[in-house]
Coordinates of C-alpha atoms and ligand atoms in Angstrom, one line a residue:
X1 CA 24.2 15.3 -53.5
X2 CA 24.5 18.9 -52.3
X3 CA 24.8 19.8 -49.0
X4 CA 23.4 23.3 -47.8
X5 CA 25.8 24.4 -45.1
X6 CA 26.3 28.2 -45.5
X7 CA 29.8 28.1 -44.2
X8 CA 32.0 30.2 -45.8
X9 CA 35.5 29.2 -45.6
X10 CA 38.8 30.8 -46.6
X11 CA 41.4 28.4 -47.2
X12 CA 44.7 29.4 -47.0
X13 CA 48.0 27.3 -47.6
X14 CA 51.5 28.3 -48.4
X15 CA 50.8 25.7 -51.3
X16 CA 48.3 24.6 -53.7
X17 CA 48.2 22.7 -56.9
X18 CA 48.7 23.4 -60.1
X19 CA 50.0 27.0 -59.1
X20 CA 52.9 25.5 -57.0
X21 CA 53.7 22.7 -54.2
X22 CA 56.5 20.8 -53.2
X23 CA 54.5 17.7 -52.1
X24 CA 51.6 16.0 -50.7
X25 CA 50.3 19.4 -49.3
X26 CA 49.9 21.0 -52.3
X27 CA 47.9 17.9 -53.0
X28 CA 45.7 17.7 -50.2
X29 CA 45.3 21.7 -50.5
X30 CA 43.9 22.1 -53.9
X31 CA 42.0 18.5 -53.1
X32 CA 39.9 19.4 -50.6
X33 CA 38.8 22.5 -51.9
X34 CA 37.1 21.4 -54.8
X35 CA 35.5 18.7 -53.3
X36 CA 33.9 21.0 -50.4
X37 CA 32.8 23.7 -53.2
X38 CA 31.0 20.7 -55.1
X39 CA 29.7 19.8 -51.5
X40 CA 28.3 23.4 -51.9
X41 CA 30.7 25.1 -49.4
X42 CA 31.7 28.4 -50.2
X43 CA 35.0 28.2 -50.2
X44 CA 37.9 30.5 -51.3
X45 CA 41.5 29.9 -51.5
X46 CA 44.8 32.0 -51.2
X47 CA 48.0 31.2 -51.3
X48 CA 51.6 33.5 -52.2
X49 CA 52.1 34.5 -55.5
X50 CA 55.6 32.8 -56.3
X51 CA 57.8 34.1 -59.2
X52 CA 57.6 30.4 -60.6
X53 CA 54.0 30.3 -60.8
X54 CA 52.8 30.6 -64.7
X55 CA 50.4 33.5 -64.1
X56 CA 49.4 33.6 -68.0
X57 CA 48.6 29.5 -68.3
X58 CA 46.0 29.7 -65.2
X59 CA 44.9 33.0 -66.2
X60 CA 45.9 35.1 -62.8
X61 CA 45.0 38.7 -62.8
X62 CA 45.4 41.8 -60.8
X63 CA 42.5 42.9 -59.1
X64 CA 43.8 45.9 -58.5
X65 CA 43.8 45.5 -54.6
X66 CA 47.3 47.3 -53.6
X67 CA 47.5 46.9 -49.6
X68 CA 50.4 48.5 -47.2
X69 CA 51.8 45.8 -44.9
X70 CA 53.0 47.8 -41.9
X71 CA 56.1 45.6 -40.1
X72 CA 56.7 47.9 -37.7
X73 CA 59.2 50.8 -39.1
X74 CA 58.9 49.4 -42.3
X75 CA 56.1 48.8 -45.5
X76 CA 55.1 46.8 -47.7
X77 CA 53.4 46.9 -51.1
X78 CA 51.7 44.1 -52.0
X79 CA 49.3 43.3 -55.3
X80 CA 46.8 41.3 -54.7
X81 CA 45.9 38.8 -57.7
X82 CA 43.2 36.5 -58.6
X83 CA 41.9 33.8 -60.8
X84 CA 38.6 31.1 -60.6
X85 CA 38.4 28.3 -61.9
X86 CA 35.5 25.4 -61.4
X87 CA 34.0 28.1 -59.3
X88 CA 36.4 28.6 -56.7
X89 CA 38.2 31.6 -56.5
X90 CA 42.0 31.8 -55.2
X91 CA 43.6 35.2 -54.5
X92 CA 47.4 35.4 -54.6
X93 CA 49.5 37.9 -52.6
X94 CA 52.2 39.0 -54.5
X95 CA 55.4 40.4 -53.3
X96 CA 58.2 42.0 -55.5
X97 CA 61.0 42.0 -52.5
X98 CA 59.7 38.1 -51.0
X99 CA 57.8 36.5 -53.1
X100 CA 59.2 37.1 -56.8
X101 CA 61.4 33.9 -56.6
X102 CA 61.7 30.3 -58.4
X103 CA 61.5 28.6 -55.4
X104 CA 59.1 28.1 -52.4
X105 CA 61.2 28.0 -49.4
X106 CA 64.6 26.9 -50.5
X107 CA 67.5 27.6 -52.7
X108 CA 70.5 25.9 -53.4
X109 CA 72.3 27.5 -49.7
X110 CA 68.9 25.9 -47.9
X111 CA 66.2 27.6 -46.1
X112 CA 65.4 31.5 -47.6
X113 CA 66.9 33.1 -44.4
X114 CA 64.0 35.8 -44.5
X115 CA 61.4 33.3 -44.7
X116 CA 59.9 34.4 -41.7
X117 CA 59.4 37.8 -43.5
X118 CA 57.8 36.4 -46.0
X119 CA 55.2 34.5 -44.4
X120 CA 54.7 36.8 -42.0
X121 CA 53.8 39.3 -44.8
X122 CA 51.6 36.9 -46.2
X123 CA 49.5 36.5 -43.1
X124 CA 49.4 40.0 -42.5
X125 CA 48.5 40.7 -46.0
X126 CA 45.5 38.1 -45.2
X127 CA 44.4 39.8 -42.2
X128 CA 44.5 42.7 -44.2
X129 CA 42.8 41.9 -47.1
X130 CA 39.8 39.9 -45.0
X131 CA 39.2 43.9 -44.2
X132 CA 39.5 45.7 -46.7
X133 CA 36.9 43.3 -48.7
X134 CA 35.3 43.5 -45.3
X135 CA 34.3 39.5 -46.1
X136 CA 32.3 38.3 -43.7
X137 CA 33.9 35.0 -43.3
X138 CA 33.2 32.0 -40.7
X139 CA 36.0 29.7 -40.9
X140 CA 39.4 30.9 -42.0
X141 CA 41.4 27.1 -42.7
X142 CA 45.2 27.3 -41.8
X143 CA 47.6 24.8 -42.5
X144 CA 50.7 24.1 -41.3
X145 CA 53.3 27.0 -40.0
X146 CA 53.0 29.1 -42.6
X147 CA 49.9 30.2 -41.9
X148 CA 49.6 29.2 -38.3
X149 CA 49.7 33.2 -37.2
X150 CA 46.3 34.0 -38.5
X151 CA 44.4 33.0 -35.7
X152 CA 46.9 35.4 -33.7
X153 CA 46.4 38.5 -36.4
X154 CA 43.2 37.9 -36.4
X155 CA 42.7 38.9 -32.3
X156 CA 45.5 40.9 -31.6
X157 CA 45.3 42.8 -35.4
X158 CA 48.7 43.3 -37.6
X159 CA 49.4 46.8 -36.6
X160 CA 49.4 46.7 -33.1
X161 CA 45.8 47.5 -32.7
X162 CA 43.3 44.9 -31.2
X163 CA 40.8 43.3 -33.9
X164 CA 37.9 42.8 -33.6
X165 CA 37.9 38.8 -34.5
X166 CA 34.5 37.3 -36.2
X167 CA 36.1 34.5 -37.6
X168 CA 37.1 31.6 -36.5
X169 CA 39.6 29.3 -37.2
X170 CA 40.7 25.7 -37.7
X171 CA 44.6 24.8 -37.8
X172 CA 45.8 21.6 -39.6
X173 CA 49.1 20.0 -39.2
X174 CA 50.4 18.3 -42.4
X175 CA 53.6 18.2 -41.1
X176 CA 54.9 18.6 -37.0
X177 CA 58.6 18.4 -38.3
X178 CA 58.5 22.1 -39.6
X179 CA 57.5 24.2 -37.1
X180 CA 58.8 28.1 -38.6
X181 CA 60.7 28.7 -35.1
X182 CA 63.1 31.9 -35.9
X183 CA 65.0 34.2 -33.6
X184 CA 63.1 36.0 -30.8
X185 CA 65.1 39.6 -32.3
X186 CA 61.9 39.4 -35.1
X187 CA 59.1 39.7 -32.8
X188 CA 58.6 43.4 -33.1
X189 CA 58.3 43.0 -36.9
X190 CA 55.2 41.2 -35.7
X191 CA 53.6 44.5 -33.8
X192 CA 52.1 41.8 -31.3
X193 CA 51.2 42.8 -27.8
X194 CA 54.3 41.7 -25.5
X195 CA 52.1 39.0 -23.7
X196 CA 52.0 37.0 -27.5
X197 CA 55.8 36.1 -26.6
X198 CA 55.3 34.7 -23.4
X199 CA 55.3 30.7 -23.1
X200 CA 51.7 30.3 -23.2
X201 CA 51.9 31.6 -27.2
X202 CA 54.8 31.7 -28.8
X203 CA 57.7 31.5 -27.4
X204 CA 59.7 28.2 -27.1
X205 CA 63.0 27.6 -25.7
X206 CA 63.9 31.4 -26.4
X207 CA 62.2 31.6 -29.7
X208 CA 59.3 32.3 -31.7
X209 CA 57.7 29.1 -32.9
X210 CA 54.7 30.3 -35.3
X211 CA 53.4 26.4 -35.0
X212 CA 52.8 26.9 -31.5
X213 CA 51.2 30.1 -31.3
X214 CA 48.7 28.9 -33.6
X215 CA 48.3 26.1 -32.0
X216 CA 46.9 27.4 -29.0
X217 CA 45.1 30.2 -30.7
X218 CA 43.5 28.5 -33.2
X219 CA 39.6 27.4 -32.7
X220 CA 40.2 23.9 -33.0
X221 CA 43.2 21.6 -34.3
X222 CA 43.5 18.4 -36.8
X223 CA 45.7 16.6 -38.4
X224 CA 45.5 14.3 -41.4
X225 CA 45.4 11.3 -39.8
X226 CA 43.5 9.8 -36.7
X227 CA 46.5 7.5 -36.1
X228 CA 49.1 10.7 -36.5
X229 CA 46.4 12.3 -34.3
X230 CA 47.4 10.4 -31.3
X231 CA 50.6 10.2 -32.0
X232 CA 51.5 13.9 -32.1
X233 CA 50.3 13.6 -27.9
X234 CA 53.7 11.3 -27.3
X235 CA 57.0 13.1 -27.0
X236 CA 58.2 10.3 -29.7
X237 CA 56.2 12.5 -32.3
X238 CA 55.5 15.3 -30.6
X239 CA 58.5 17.4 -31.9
X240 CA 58.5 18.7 -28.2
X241 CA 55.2 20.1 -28.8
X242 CA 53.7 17.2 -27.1
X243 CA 52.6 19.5 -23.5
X244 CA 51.2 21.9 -26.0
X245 CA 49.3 19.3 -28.1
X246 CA 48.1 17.9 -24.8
X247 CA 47.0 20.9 -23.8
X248 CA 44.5 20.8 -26.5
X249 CA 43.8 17.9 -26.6
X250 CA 40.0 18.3 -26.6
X251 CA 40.0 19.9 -29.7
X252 CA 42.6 18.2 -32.2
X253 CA 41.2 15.6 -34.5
X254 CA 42.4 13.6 -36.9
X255 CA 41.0 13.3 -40.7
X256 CA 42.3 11.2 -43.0
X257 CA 43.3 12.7 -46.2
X258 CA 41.4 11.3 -49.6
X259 CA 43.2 11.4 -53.0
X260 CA 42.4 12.6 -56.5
X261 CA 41.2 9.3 -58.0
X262 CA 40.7 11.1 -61.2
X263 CA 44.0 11.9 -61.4
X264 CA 45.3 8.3 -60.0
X265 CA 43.5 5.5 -61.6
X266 CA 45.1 2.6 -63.9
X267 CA 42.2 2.4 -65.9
X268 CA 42.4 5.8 -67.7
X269 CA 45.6 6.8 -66.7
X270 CA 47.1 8.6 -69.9
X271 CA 50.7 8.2 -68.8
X272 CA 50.8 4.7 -68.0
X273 CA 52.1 2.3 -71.1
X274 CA 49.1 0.2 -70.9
X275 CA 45.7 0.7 -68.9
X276 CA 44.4 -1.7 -66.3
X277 CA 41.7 -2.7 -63.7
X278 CA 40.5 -5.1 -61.1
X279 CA 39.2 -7.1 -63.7
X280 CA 41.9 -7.6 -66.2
X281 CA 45.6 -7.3 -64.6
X282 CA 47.5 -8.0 -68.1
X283 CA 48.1 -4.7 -68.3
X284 CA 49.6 -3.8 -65.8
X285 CA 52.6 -6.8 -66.4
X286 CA 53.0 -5.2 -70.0
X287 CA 53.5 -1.7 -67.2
X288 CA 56.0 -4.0 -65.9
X289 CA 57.8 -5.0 -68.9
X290 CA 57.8 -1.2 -70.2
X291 CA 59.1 0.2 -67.1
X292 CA 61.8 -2.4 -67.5
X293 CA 62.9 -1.4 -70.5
X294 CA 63.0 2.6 -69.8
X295 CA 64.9 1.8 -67.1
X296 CA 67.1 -0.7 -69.1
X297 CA 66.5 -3.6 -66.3
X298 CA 66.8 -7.0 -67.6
X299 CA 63.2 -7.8 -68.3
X300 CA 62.1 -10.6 -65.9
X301 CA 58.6 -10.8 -65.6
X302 CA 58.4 -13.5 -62.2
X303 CA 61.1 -11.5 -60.4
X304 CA 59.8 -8.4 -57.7
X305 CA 60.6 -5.1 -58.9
X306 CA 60.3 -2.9 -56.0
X307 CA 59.8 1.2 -56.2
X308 CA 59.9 3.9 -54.1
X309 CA 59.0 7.4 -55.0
X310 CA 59.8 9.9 -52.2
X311 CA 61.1 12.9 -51.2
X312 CA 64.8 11.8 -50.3
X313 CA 65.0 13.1 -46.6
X314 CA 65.0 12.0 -43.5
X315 CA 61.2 11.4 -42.8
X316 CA 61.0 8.8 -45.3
X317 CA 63.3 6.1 -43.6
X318 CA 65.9 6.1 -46.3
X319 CA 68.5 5.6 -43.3
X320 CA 66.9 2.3 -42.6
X321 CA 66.9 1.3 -45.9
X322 CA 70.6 1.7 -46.3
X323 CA 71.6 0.0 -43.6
X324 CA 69.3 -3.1 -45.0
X325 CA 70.7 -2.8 -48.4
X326 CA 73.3 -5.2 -48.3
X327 CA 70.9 -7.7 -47.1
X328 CA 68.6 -6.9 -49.6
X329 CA 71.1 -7.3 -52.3
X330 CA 71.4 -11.1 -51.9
X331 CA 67.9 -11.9 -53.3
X332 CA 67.0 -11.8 -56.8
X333 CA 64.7 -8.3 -57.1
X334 CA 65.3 -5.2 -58.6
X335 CA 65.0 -2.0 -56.7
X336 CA 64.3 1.2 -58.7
X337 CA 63.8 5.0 -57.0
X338 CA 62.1 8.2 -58.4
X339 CA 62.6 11.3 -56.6
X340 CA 64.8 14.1 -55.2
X341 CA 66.0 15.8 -51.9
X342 CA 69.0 16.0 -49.7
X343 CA 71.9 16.2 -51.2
X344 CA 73.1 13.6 -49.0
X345 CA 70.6 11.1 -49.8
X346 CA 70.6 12.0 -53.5
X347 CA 74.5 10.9 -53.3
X348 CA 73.7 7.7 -51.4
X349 CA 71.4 6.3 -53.6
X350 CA 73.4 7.3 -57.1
X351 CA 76.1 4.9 -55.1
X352 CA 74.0 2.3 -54.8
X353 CA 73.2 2.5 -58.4
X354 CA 76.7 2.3 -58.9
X355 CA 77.9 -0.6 -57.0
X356 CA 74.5 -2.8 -58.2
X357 CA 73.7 -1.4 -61.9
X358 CA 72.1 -4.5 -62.7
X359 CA 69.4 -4.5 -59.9
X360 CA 69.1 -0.9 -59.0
X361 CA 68.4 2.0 -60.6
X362 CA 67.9 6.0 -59.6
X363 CA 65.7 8.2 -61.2
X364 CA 66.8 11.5 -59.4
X365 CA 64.3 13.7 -60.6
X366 CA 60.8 14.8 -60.1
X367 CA 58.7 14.0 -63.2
X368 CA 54.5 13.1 -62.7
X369 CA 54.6 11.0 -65.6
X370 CA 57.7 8.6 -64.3
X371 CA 56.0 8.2 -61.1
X372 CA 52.4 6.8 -62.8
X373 CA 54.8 4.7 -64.6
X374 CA 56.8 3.5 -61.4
X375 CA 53.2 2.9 -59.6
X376 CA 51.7 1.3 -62.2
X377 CA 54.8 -1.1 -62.9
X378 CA 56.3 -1.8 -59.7
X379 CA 55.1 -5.2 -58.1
X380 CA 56.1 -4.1 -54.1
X381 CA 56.2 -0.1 -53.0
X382 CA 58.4 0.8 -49.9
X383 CA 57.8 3.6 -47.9
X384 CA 59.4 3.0 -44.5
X385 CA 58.9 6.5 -43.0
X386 CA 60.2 7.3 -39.6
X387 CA 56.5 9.2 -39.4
X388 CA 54.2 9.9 -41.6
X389 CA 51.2 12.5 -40.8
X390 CA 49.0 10.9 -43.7
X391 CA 50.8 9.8 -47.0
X392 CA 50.0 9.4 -50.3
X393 CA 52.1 7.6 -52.3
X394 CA 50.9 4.5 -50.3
X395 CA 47.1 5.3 -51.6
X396 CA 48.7 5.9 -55.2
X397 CA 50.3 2.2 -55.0
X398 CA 47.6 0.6 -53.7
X399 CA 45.2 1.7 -56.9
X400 CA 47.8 0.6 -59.0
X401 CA 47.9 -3.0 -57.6
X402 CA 51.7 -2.4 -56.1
X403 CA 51.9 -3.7 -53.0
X404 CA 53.0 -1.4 -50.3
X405 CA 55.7 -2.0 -47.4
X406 CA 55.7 0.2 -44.3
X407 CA 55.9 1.3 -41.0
X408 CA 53.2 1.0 -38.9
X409 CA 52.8 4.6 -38.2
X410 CA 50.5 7.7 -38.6
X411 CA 48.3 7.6 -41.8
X412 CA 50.2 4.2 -43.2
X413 CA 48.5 2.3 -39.8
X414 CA 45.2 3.5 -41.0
X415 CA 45.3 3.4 -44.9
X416 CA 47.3 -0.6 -45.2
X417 CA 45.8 -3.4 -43.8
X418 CA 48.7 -5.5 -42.8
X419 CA 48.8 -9.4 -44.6
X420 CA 47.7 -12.1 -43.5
X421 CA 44.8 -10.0 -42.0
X422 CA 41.5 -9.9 -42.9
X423 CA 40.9 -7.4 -45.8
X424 CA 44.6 -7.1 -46.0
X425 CA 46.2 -4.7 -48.3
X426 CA 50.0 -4.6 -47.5
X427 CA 52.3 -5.2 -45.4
X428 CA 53.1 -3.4 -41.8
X429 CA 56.3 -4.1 -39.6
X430 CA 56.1 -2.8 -36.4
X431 CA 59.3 -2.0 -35.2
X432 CA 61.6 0.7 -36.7
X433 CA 64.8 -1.5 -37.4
X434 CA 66.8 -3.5 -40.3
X435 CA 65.5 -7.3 -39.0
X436 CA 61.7 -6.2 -38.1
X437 CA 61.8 -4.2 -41.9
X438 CA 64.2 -7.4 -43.5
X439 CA 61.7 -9.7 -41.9
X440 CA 58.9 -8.3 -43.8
X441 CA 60.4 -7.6 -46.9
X442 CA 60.9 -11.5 -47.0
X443 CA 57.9 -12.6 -46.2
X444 CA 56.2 -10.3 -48.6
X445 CA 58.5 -12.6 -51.0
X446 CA 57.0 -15.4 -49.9
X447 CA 53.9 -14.4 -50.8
X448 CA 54.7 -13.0 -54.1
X449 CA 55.7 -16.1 -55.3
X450 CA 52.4 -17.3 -54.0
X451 CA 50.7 -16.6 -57.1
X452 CA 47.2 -17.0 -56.2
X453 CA 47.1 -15.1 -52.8
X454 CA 49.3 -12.5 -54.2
X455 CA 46.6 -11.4 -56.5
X456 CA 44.1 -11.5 -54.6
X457 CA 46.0 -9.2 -52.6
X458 CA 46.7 -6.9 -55.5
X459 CA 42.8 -6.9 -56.2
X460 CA 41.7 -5.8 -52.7
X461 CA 44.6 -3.4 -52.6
X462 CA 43.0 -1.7 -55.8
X463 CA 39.5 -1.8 -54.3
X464 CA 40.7 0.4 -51.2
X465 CA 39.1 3.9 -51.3
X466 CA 40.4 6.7 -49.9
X467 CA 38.4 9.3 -51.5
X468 CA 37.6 13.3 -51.2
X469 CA 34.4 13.0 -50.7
X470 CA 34.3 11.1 -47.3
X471 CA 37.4 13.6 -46.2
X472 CA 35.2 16.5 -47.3
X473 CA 32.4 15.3 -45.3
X474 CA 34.6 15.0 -42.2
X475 CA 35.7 18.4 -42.4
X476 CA 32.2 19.7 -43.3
X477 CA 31.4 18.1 -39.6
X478 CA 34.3 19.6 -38.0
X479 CA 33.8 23.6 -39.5
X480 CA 30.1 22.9 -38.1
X481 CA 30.9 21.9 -34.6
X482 CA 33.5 25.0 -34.9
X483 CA 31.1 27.2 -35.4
X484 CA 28.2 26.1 -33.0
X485 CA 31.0 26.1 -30.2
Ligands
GLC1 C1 52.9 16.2 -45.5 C2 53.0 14.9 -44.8 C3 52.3 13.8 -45.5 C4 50.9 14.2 -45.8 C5 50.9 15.6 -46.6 C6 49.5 16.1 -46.9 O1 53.6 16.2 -46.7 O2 54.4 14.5 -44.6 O3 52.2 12.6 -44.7 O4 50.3 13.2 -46.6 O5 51.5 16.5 -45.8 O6 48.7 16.2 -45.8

């Protein structure tokens, strides 16, 4: 079905897959996209041209485009570059003194300290190159901080000239934890009217939050979740922007990210060791019995092996699961993690390898083709975030017939259905500590050994959809009302 909605949208995220991404937004970022554009939605995407991205493997090209990027008493060059593939086009600004770097936001020290430079040149460059192809464009799509300035540049111009703004705009938070607030001394870089660093925009507690500012400014707000919607209004998850949320709250909605089933189902997954589907589990036990062995675990077939795959920080409740390890310890599963992060939480885990080598093992590392495997051959997934905007690795579990534990909050209260409800498809505790998490872990036990009602669990876990296509109809809704506002 094609829809006929001449909306043309530019889509612009600090991350998109396969050029570069650190996590789910990457995902969601180069998701969304195509499914809109085979909607029929005119969409275009841009993104920074990082030195890790492989520019002769995706084909990206100069256009020849060279734009000056004024920050106030100095300038920028900046090469714009571009590549299409499916029909979508994504331009890349490109940077030899910010964006010519392995990395996207880190290196080994932390946070790039000009990392405010750098986005800041990127939006400007935006801005920039909107007029100089003089695109005539009705919704430009910002997400998260690093792009949350458009909606700004866009009314007050980068040069310290007022625009004149036909666009309009539509700001989605991935993320509320990461807000880009940097030291009030960088404003002028900004050549913003004075007024734009007053409370009402972007100033906050003394700084300049670039979350905030866009915010307010942009047309309309969302988030990926309608759960994490309502959440972000409560100073619990507000990240104290809570009053500011509030303030809009007319216009932030909630839409719950869908997942690249093409890329995340067990009956054609190439990485798994053996495929699967609703209709014949066997392969996913042989899955099992593989993952076992790779991971040199004592191949038990009847006892739980229980995954996570995660970023190791802070978000994803790895403090909660520490402090429950002990008591986990005394029953007879296996625990096995993929993933990297903070040092800190890299170190704790590697220690819990250590002192239980025959139930647990740590893959620190980030490798697609050991997490299909983990999904595929795990029996339980735990992902106890503290929040969680949307999530995905919940979805990826679910379609693999791994059972997922969590907290119910944000995106994991509206994609798992908590057991023994009706339609159930996991398992939800409800408050954030060791006995309300131990609690459920056991009585998800319970119910594993409970062969019958565990798979019929698995199989309505694997029929849950959570797909693209009803996300990129929500959004298509959400541009329209936009623009008829
Ligand atoms: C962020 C959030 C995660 C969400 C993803 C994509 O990584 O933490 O919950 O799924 O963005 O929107």
């Amino acid at each position: 079905m094609c829809y006929k909605v001449r909306v043309k949208i530019l889509f612009v995220s600090s991350e998109i897959v396969p050029f570069a991404s650190s996590g789910g937004l990457g995902d969601v970022c180069a998701a969304l996209p195509k499914a809109l554009s085979r909607k029929g939605i005119n969409i275009i995407k841009i993104m920074p041209l990082y030195g890790c991205i492989d520019r002769e493997k995706y084909f990206i090209e100069p256009t020849g485009i060279e734009l000056n990027i004024s920050f106030s008493n100095s300038t920028y060059l900046v090469k714009i570059y571009s590549q299409t593939y499916e029909n979508i086009t994504t331009y890349f600004i490109q940077s030899d003194v910010f964006f010519n770097r392995e990395n996207l936001y880190v290196d080994e020290y932390g946070d790039y300290d000009d990392n405010f430079e750098r986005f800041l040149l990127f939006q400007k460059a935006i801005v920039g190159l909107i007029d100089f192809l003089n695109l005539s464009i009705d919704i430009v799509h910002c997400n998260d901080w690093q792009s949350s300035l458009i909606p700004i540049f866009l009314k007050y111009g980068t040069q310290g000239k007022l625009r004149l703004c036909n666009e309009k705009t539509l700001l989605t938070i991935h993320n509320l934890a990461h807000q880009g607030v940097f030291d009030s001394k960088k404003f002028y870089l900004m050549q913003l009217p004075l007024s734009c660093f007053s409370d009402k925009i972007l100033e906050f507690y003394g700084n300049i939050n670039c979350f905030k500012g866009g915010i307010i400014e942009a047309d309309a707000v969302n988030t990926v979740s309608p759960s994490y919607a309502k959440e972000i209004l409560l100073e619990k998850y507000g990240n104290s922007l809570d009053g500011v949320l509030n303030n809009r709250s007319d216009n932030i909605y909630g839409i719950l990210n869908g997942v690249d089933y093409e890329r995340w189902s067990p009956n054609s997954d190439s990485y798994i060791d053996c495929n699967f589907s609703i209709n014949d589990l066997s392969g996913k036990l042989k899955c099992k019995k593989e993952l076992q062995s790779l991971l040199n675990l004592e191949h038990k077939e009847n006892v739980p092996l229980i995954s996570m795959v995660s970023r190791l920080t802070s978000q994803k409740g790895l403090d909660l699961l520490f402090e429950s390890f002990d008591e986990l310890m005394k029953k007879d599963i296996q625990i096995i993690f993929l993933g990297t992060g903070e040092q800190w939480y890299e170190d704790q885990i590697r220690d819990l390898e250590h002192r239980w080598p025959e139930k647990v093992v740590a893959k620190i590392e980030f490798s697609s083709s050991l997490a299909h495997k983990f999904f595929a051959g795990s029996d339980i997934f735990l992902m106890p975030s503290t929040f969680e905007p949307c999530g995905q690795s919940q979805i990826f579990s679910m379609r693999y017939g791994t059972i997922p534990i969590a907290y119910n909050t944000g995106g994991l209260s509206d994609t798992i259905i908590d057991y023994p409800r009706k339609g159930s498809t996991g398992f939800l505790f409800e408050t954030f500590n060791t006995f309300s998490f131990l609690d459920k872990i056991n009585y998800s036990l319970d119910v594993y050994n409970q062969k019958i009602n565990w798979t019929k669990l698995i199989k309505r876990a694997m029929k849950c959809n959570f797909s693209v296509d009803q996300m990129a109809l929500e959004y298509i809704n959400l541009y329209k009302k936009i623009i008829s506002n």
